[in-house]
CSV table of C-alpha atoms and ligand atoms in Angstrom, one decimal:
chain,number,residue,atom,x,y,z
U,1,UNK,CA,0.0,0.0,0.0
U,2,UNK,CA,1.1,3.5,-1.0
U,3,UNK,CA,0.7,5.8,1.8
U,4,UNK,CA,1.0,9.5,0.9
U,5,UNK,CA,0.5,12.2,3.4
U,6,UNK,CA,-0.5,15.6,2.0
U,7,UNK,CA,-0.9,19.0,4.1
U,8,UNK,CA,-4.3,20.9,2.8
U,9,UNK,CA,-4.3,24.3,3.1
U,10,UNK,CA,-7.3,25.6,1.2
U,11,UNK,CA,-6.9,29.3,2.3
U,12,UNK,CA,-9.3,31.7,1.5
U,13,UNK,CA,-12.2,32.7,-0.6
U,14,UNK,CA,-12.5,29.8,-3.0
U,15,UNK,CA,-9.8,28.1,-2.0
U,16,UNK,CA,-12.5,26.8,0.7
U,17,UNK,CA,-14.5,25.6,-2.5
U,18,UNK,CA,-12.5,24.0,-4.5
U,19,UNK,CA,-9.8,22.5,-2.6
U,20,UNK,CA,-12.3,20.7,-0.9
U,21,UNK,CA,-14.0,19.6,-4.1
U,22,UNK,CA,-10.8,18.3,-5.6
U,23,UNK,CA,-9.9,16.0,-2.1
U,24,UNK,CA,-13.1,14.3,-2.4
U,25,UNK,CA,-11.8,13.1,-6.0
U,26,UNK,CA,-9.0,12.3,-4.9
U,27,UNK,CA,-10.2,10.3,-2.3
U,28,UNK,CA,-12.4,8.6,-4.7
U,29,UNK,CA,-9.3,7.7,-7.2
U,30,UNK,CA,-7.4,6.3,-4.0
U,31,UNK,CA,-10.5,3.9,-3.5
U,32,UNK,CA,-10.5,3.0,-7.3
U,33,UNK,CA,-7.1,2.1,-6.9
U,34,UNK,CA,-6.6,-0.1,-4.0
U,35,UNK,CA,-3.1,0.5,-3.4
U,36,UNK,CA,-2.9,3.6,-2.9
U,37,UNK,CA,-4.4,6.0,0.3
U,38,UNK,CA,-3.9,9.6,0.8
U,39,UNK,CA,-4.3,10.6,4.4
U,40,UNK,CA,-4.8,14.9,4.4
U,41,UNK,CA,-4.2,17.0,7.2
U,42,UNK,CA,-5.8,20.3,7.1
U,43,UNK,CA,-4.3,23.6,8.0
U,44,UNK,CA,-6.3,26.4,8.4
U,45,UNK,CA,-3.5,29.3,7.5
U,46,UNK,CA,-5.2,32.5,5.6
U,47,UNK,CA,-5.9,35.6,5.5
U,48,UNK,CA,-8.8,34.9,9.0
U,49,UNK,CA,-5.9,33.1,10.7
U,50,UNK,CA,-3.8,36.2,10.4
U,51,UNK,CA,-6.3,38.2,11.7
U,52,UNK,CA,-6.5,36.4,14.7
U,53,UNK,CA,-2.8,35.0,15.4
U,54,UNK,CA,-0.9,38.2,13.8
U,55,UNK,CA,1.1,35.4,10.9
U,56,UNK,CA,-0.3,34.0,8.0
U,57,UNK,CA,1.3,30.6,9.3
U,58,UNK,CA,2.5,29.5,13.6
U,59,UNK,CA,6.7,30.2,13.8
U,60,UNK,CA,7.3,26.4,13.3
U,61,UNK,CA,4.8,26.3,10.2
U,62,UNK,CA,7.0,25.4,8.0
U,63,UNK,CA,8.6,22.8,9.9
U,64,UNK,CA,5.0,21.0,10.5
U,65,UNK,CA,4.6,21.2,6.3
U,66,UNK,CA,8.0,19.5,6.0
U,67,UNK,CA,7.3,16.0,6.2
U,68,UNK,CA,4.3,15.7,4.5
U,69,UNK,CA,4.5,13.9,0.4
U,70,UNK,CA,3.0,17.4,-0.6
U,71,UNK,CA,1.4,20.4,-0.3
U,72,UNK,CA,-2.1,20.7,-1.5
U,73,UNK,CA,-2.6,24.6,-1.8
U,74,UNK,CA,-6.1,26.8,-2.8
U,75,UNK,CA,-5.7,30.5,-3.2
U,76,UNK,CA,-4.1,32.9,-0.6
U,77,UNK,CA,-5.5,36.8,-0.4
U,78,UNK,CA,-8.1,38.6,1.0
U,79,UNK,CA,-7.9,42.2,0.2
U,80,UNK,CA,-10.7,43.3,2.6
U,81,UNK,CA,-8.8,41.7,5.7
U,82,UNK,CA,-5.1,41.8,4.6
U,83,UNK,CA,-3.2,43.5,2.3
U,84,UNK,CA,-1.5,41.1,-0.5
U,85,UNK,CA,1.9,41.4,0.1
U,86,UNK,CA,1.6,40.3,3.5
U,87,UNK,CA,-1.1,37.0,2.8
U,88,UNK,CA,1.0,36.3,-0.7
U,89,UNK,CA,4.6,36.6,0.9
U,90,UNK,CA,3.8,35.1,4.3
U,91,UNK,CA,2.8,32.2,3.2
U,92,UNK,CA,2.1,30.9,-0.5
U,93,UNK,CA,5.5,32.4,-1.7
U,94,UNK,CA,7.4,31.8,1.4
U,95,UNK,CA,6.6,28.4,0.9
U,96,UNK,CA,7.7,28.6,-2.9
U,97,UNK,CA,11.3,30.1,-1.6
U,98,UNK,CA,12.1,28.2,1.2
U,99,UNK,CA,10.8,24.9,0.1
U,100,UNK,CA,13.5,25.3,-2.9
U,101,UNK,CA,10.1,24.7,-5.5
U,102,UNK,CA,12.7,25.8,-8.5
U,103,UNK,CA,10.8,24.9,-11.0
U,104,UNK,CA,6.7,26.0,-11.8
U,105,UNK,CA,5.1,23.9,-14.4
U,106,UNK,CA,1.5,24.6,-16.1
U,107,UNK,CA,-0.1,23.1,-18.6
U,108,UNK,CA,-2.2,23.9,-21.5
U,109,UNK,CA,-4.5,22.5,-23.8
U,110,UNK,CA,-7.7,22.1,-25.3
U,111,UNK,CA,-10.3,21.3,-22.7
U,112,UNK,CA,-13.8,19.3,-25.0
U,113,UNK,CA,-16.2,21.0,-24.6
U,114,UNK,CA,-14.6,24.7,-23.2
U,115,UNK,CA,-14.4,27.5,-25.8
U,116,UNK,CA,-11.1,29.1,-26.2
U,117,UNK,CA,-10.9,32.8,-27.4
U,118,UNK,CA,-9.3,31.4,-30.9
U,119,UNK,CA,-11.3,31.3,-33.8
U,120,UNK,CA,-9.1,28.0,-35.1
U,121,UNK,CA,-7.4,26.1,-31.6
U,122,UNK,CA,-6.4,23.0,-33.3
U,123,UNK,CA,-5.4,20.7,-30.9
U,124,UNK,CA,-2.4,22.1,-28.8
U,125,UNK,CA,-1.3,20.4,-26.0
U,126,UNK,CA,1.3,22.1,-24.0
U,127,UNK,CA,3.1,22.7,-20.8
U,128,UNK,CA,5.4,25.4,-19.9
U,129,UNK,CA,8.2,24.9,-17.3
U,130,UNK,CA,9.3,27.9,-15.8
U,131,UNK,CA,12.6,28.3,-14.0
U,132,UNK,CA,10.5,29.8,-10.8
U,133,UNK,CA,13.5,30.7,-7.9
U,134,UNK,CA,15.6,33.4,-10.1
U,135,UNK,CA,16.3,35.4,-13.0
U,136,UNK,CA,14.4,38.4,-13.7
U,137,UNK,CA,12.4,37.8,-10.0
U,138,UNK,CA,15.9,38.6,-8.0
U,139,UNK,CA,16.5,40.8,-5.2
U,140,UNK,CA,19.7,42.4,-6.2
U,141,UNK,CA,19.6,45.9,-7.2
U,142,UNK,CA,18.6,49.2,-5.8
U,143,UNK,CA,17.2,53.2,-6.2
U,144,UNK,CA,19.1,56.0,-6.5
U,145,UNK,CA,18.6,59.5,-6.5
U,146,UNK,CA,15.3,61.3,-6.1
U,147,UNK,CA,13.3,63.1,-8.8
U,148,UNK,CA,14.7,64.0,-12.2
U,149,UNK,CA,17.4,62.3,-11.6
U,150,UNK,CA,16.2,59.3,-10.1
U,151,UNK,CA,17.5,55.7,-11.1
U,152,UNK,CA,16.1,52.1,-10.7
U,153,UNK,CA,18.5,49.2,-10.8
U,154,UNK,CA,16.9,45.5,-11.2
U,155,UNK,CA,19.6,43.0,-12.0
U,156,UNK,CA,18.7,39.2,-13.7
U,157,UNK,CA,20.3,36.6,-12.1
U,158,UNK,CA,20.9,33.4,-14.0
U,159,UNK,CA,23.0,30.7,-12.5
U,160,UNK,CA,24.3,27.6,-14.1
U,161,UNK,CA,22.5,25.3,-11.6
U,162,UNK,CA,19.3,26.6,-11.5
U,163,UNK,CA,19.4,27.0,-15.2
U,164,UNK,CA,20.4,23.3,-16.4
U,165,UNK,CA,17.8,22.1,-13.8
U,166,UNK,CA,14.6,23.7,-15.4
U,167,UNK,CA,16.0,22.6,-18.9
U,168,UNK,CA,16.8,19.5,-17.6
U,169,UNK,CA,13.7,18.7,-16.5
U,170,UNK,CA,11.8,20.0,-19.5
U,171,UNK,CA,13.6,17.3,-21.6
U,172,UNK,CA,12.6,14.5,-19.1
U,173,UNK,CA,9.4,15.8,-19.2
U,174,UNK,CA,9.0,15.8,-22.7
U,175,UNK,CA,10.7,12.6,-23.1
U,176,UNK,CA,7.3,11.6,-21.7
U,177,UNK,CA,5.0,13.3,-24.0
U,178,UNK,CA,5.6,14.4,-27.7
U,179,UNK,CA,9.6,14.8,-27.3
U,180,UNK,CA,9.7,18.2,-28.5
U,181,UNK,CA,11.4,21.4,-26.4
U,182,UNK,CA,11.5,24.7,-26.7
U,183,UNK,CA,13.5,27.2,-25.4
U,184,UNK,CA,12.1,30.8,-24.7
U,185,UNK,CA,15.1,33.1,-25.7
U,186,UNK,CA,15.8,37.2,-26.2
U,187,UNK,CA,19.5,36.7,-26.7
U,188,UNK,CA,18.9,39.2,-29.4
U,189,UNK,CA,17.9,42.3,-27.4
U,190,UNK,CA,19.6,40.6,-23.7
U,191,UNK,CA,23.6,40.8,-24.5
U,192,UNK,CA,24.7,38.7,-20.9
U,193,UNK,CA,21.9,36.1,-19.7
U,194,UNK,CA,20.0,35.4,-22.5
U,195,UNK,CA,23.4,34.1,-24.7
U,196,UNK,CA,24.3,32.2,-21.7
U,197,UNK,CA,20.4,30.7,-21.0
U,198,UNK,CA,21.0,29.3,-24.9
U,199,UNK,CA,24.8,27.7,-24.7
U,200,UNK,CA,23.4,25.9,-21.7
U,201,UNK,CA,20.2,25.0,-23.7
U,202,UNK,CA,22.6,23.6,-26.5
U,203,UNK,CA,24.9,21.8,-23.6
U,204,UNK,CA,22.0,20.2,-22.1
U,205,UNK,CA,19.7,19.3,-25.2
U,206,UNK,CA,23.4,17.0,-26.0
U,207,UNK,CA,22.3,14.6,-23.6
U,208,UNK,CA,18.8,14.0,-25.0
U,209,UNK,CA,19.6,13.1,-28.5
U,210,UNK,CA,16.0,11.8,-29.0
U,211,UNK,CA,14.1,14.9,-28.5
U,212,UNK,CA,13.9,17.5,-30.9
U,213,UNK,CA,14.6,21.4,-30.0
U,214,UNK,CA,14.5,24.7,-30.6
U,215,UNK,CA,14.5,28.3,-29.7
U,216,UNK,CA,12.8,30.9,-30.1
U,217,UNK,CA,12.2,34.7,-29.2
U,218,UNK,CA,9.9,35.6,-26.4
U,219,UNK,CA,8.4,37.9,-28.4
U,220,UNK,CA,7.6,35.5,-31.7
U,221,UNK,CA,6.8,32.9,-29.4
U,222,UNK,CA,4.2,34.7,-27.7
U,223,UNK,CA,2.5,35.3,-31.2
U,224,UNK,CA,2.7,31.6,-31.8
U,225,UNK,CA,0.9,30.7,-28.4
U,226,UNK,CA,-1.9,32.8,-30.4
U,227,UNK,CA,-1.9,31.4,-33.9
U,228,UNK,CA,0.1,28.0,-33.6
U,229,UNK,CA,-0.2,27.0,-30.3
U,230,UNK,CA,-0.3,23.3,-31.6
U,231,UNK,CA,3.4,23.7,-32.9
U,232,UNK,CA,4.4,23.7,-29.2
U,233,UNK,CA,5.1,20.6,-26.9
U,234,UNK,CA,7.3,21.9,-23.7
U,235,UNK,CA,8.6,25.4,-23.4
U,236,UNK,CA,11.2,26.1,-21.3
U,237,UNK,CA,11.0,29.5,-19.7
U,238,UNK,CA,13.3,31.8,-17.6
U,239,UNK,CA,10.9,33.3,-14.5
U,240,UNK,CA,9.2,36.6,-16.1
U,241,UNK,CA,9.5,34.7,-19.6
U,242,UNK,CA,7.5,31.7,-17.8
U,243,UNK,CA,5.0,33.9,-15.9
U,244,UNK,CA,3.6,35.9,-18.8
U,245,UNK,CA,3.6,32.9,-21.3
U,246,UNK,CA,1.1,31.0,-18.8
U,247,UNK,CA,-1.1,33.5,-17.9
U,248,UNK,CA,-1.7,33.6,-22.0
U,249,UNK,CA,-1.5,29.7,-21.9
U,250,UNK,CA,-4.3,29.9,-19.2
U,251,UNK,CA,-6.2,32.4,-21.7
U,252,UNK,CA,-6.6,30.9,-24.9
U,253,UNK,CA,-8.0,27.5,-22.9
U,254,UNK,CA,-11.1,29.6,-21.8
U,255,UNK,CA,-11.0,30.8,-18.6
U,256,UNK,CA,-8.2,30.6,-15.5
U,257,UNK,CA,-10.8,28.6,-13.4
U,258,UNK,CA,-9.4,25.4,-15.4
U,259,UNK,CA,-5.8,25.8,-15.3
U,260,UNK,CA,-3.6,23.9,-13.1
U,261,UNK,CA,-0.2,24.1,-11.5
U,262,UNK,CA,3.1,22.9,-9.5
U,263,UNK,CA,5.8,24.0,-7.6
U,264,UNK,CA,8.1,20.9,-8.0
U,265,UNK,CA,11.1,20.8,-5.5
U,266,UNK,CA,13.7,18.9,-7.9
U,267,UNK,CA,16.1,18.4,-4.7
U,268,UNK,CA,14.0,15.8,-2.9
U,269,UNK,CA,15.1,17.8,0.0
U,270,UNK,CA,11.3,19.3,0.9
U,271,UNK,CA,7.9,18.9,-0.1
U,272,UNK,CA,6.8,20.1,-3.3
U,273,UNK,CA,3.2,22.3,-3.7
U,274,UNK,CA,0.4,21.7,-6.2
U,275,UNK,CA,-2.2,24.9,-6.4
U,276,UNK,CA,-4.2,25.9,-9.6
U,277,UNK,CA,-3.0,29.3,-11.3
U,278,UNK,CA,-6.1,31.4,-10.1
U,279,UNK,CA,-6.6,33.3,-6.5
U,280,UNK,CA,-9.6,33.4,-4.2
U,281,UNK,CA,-11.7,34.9,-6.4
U,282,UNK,CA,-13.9,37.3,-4.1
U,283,UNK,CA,-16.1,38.1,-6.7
U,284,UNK,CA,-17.8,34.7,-6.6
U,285,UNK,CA,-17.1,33.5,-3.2
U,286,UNK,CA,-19.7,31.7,-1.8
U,287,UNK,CA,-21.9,31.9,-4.2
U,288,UNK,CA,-20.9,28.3,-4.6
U,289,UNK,CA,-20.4,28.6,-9.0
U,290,UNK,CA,-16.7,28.2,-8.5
U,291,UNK,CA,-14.9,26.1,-11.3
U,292,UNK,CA,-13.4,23.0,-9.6
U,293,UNK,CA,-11.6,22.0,-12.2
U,294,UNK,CA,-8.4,24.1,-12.1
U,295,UNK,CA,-7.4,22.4,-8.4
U,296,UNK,CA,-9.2,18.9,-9.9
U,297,UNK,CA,-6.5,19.1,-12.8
U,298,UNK,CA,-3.9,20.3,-10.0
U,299,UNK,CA,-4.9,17.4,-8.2
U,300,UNK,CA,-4.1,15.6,-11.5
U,301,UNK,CA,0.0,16.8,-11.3
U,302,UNK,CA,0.2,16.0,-8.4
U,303,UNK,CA,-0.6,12.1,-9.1
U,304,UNK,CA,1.9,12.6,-11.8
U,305,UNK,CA,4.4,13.9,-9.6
U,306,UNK,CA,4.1,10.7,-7.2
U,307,UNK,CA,4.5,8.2,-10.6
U,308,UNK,CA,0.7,7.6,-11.1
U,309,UNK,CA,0.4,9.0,-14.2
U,310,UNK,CA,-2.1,6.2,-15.4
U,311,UNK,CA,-4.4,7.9,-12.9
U,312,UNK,CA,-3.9,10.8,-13.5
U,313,UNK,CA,-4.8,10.3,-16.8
U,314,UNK,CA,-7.8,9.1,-16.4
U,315,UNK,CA,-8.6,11.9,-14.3
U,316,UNK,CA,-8.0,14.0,-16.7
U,317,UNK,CA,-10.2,12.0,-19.5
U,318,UNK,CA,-13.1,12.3,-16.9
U,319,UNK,CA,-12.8,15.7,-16.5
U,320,UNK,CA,-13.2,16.3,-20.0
U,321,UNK,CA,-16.2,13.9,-20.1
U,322,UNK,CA,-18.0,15.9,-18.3
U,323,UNK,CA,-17.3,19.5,-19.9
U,324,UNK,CA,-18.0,17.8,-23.4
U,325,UNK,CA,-21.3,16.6,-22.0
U,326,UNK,CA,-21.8,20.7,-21.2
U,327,UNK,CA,-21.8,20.3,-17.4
U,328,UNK,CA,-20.3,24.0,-17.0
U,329,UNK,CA,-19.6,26.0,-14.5
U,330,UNK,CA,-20.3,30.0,-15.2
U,331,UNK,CA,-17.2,31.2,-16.5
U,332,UNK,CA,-17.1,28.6,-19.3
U,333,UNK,CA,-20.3,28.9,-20.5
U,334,UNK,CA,-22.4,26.8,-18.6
U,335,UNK,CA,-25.3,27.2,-15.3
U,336,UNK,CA,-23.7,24.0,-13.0
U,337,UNK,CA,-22.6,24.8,-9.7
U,338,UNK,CA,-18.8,23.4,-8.1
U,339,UNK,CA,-20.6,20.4,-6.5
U,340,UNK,CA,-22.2,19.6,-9.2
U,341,UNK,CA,-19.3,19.2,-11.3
U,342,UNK,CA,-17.4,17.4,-8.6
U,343,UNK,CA,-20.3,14.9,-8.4
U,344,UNK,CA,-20.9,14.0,-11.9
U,345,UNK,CA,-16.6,13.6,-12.0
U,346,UNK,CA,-17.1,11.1,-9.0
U,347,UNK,CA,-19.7,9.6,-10.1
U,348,UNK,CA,-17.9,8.5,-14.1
U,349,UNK,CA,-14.9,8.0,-12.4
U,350,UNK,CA,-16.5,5.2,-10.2
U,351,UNK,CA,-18.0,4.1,-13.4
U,352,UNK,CA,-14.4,3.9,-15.2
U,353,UNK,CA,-13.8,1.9,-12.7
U,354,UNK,CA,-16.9,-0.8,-13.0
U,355,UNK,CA,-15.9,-1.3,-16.6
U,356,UNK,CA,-12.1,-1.4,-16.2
U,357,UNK,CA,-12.9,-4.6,-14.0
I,1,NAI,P1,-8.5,35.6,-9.2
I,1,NAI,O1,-7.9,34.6,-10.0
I,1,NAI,O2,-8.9,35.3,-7.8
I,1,NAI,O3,-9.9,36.1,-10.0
I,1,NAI,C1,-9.8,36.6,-11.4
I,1,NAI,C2,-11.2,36.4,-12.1
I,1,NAI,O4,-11.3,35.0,-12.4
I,1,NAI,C3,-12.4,36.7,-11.2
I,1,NAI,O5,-13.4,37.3,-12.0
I,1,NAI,C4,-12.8,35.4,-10.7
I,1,NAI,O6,-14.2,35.3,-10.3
I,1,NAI,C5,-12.4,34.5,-11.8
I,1,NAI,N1,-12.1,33.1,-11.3
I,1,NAI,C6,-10.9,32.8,-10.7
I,1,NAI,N2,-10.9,31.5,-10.4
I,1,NAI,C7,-12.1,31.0,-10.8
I,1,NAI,C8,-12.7,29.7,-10.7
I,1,NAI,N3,-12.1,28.6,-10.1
I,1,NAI,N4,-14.0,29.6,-11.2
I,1,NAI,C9,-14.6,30.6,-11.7
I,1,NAI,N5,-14.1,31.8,-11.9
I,1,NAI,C10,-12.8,32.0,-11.4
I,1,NAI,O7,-7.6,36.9,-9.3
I,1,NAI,P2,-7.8,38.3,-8.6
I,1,NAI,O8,-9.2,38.7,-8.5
I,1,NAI,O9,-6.8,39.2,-9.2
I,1,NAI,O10,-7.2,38.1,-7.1
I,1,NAI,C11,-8.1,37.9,-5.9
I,1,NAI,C12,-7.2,37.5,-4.7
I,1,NAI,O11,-6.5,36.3,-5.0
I,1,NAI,C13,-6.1,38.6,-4.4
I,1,NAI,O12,-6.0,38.7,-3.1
I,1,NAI,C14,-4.9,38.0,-5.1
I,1,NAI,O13,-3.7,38.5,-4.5
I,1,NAI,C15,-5.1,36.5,-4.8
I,1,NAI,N6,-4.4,35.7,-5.8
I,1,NAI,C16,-3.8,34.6,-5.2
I,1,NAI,C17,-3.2,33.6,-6.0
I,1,NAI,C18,-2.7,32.4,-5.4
I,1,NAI,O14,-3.0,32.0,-4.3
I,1,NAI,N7,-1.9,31.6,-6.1
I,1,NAI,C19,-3.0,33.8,-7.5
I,1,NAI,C20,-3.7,35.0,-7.9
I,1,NAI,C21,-4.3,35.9,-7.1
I,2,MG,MG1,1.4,35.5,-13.3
């Protein structure tokens, strides 16, 4: 029997919605199974928490997250009670940091049954691994002056470690799917990093003589996420590179309530953390229409991440079952509500299971 212990934190607004939408399914694939059982522990850290304790998480929180398999994360922020940069950087990103979750992946594809702003989507399938712990997101730089005079310093940092790693774990990933990588480049408008991001791209891409590469200019390959989106298989992506391309990744599927992500610690030293690529959503909060299927298809990654990738693709065909059968939450089109959608995934994933025995 595998035995995997996951830390819940739902946090706030919808995060209270979907996260525990997305356990009950999980729960449900662990029965289907038979080897497998996930045993979650909740943690209520959030934006109310801080209110009452002061700290988004207790002083030891981190060494309570630890020793769990992973971290299964909703959405962190509640303007009305906290400001952002206090709920986002006390806990979701501290976790990121110190955690050593290098590397963010998101997917993207087409979802049956979702519309996508394209007119003409084809088919693409794609995931974007994004080198999540440096780069253009460093700390190293500084003001100067005041008024007309006044200068801004922000310096990229790109080491050779944390560079290979991302690539390197884009080829193995995509030694797993359609063999294909790309890398997202500007080493014709960045002079230092963005030659050096490529020469290691060529070094690395050496030892996977079986999967095809290339590169390609942020800029172009932005416009090709728009009109050949099909073209792409993985795309690796230094940290602002990455964070623009998914948002658009996450646009032209249909709406951000679907899309799904990881922080993967590569190390093996600390947990990594699984949370879907929208926030808590205040505009909808309790009104109980939240889209479960961005943390379902998180909870999807995370299967993958522990070798079940069977099961998580099955999970993943069930999904889009049900939105090609037009059981739709609001913001893709349709009038069901989050436990509806839950259910009816339950319910054809016990199914899948009758007939598979
Ligand atoms: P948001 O992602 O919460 O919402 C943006 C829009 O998308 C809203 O109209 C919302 O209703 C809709 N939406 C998001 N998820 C949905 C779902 N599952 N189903 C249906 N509709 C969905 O982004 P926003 O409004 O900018 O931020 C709200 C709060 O969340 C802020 O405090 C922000 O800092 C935080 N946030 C947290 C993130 C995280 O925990 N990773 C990521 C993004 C924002
Ligand atoms: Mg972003």
């Amino acid at each position: 029997m595998k035995k995997l212990k996951i830390a819940s934190i739902p946090g706030d607004g919808i995060g209270k919605e979907v996260v525990p939408a997305a356990t009950g399914v999980l729960k449900t694939i662990a029965e289907i199974h038979g080897g497998l059982s996930f045993e979650f522990e909740e943690f209520p850290w959030s934006c109310e928490y801080y209110l009452e304790h002061g700290h988004m998480m207790p002083e030891d929180g981190m060494d309570k997250l630890k020793d769990f398999d992973s971290i299964f994360l909703g959405a962190v922020g509640n303007l009305q009670l906290v400001p952002d940069h206090i709920s986002l950087w006390g806990l979701l990103i501290k976790i990121r940091r110190e955690f050593e979750q290098q590397i963010n992946i998101r997917p993207a594809k087409v979802m049956k049954g979702v519309r996508s702003p394209l007119v003409n989507p084809k088919d693409f399938d794609l995931i974007v691994v994004r080198e999540n712990s440096e780069g253009e997101y460093s700390s190293v730089g500084g003001n100067m002056y005041r008024g007309e005079d006044e200068i801004a310093i922000q310096n990229a940092v790109f080491s050779r470690k944390a560079t290979e790693k991302a690539m390197r774990y884009a080829f193995e990933l995509a030694a797993k799917r359609k063999k294909h990588v790309t890398s997202a480049t500007k080493s014709n408008g960045i002079t230092f990093s963005m030659p050096f991001w490529d020469s290691v791209f060529k070094e690395v891409a050496k030892d996977y003589p079986d999967i095809q590469h290339d590169s390609q200019h942020i800029d172009a390959l932005s416009a090709f996420f728009v009109t050949r989106p099909e073209r792409f298989d993985v795309i690796v992506a230094s940290n602002l590179f990455g964070d623009i391309l998914t948002d658009l990744g996450a646009a032209i599927m249909g709406s951000i309530g679907i899309a799904p992500a990881a922080n993967i610690n590569v190390n093996g030293k600390y947990p990594s953390m699984f949370e879907p690529v929208h926030g808590s959503a205040p505009d909808i909060v309790g009104k109980g229409t939240a889209n479960p299927i961005g943390q379902i298809w998180t909870a999807k990654l995370m299967l993958d991440h522990f070798g079940e990738e069977e099961l998580g693709a099955v999970l993943l065909d069930v999904v889009e079952s049900v939105t090609n059968d037009g059981i739709l939450t609001p913001d893709i089109g349709g009038s069901s509500t989050t436990n509806e959608v839950t259910a009816e995934v339950i319910k054809r994933l016990k199914e899948v299971d009758r007939k598979g025995k």
